[in-house]
XYZ file of C-alpha atoms in Angstrom:
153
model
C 16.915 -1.176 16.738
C 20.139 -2.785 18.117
C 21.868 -0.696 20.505
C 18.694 1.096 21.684
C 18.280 0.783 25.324
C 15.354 0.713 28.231
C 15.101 -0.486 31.756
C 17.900 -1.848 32.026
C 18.193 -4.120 28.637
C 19.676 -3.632 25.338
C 18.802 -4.527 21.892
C 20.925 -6.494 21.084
C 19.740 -7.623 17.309
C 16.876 -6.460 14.799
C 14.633 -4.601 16.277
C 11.906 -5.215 19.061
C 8.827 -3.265 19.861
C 8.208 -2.522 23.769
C 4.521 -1.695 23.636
C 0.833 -1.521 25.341
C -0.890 -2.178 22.699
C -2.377 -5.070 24.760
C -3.291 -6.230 28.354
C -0.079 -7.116 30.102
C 0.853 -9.821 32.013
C 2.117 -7.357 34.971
C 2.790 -3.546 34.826
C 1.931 -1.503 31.989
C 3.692 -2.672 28.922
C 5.312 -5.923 27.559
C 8.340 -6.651 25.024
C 7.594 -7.872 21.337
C 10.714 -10.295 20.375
C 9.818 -9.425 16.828
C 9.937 -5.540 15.827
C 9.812 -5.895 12.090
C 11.643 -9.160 12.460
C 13.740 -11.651 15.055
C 14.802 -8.942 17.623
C 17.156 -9.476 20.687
C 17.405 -8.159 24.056
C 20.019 -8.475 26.791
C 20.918 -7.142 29.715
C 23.953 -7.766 32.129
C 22.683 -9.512 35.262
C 25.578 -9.396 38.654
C 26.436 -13.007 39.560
C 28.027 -14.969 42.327
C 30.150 -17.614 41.653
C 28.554 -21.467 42.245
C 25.105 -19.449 42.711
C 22.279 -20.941 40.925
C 19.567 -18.560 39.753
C 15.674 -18.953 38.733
C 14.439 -16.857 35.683
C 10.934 -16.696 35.824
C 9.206 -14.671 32.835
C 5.771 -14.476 31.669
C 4.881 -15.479 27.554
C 2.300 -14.910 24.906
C 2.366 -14.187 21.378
C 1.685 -10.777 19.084
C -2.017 -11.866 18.205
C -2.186 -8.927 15.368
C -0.261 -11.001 12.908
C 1.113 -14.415 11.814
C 2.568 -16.898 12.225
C -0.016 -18.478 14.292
C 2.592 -20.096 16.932
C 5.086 -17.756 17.911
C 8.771 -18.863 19.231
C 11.686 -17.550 21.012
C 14.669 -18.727 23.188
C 16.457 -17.739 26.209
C 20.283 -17.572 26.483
C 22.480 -16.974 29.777
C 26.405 -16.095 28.037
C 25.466 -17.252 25.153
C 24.468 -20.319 25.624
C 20.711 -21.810 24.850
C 18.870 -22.546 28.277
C 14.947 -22.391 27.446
C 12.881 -21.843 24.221
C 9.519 -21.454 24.059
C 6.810 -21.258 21.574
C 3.122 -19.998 22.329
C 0.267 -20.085 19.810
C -2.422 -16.881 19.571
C -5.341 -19.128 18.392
C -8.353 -17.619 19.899
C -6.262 -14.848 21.849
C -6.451 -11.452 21.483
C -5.290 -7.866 22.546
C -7.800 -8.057 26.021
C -6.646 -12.177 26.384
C -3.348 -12.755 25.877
C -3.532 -15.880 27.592
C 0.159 -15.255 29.394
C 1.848 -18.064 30.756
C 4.919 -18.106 33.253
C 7.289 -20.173 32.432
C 10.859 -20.256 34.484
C 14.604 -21.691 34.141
C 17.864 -21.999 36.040
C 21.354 -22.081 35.615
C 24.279 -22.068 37.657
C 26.947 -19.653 37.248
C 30.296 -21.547 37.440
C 32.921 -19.107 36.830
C 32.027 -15.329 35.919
C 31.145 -12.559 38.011
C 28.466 -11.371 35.860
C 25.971 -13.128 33.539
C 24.328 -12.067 30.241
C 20.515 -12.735 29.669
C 19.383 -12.777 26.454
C 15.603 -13.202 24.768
C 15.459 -13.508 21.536
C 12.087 -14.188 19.092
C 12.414 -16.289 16.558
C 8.961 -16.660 15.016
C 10.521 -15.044 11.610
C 8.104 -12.015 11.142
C 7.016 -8.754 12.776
C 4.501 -10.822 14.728
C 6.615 -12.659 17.710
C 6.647 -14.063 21.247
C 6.039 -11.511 23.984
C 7.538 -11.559 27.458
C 6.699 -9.420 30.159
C 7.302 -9.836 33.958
C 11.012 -11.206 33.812
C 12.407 -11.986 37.156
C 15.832 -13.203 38.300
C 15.972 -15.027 41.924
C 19.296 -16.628 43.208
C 19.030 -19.702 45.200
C 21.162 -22.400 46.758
C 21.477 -25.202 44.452
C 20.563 -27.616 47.756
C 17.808 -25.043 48.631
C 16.199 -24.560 45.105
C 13.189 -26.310 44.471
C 12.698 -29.950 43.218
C 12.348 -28.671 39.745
C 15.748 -27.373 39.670
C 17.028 -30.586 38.948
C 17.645 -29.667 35.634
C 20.086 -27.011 35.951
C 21.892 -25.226 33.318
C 25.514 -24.917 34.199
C 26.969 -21.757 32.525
C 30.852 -21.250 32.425
């Protein structure tokens, strides 16, 4: 439920389920985006000014439940930097079939940056993330795949 609180995020919306009802992608439980429907969680990352960062996070989908392809999106203050869908056809609880997927964005002006997940599959069956990690880098030192950067104000 929003306001609830664990590791370090917050719910920020609805209501998300942080389970192991399945085989992880790494540790011992993952995040539902959809508790009994769309869910949010945040949490308040520390930031350095003209510092781009790589989010890196690990996806699958609820496979006890439709829909069949499950969605979600990423914001950094707000504003939309990644969203993702992932369909459970021929998954399960024992193959998930996680995939990694990663971002960046540059933080222009703050001294603190809010990441958000969100599911947006519309049910109590969503997109699950697991293994979320946050690496700063310089924008001339980031990898070639940084080109694309998402410049957050």
């Amino acid at each position: 439920m929003a306001g609830q609180q664990f590791g370090g995020w917050t719910v920020t919306s609805g209501s998300v389920d942080l389970t192991t009802d399945w085989v992880d992608a790494e540790g011992r439980q993952s995040l539902d985006l959809n508790g009994s429907g769309d869910g949010a969680v945040a949490r308040s990352l520390p930031a350095q000014l003209l510092t781009t960062y790589k989010v890196t996070f690990a996806v699958a989908g609820n496979p006890e439940g439709s829909p069949t392809v499950k969605s979600g999106k990423a914001t950094v203050n707000g504003q939309e930097v990644d969203t993702f869908t992932f369909s459970i056809a021929g998954k399960n609880n024992f193959s998930m079939g996680w995939v990694y997927r990663s971002f960046y964005f540059t933080n222009l002006l703050s001294a603190s940056s809010v990441l958000q997940f969100a599911g947006t599959s519309g049910s109590a069956w969503g997109a699950v993330i697991d293994d979320v990690k946050v690496e700063s880098c310089l924008l001339i030192l980031c990898p070639a795949s940084a080109a694309t950067v998402n410049r957050i104000s």
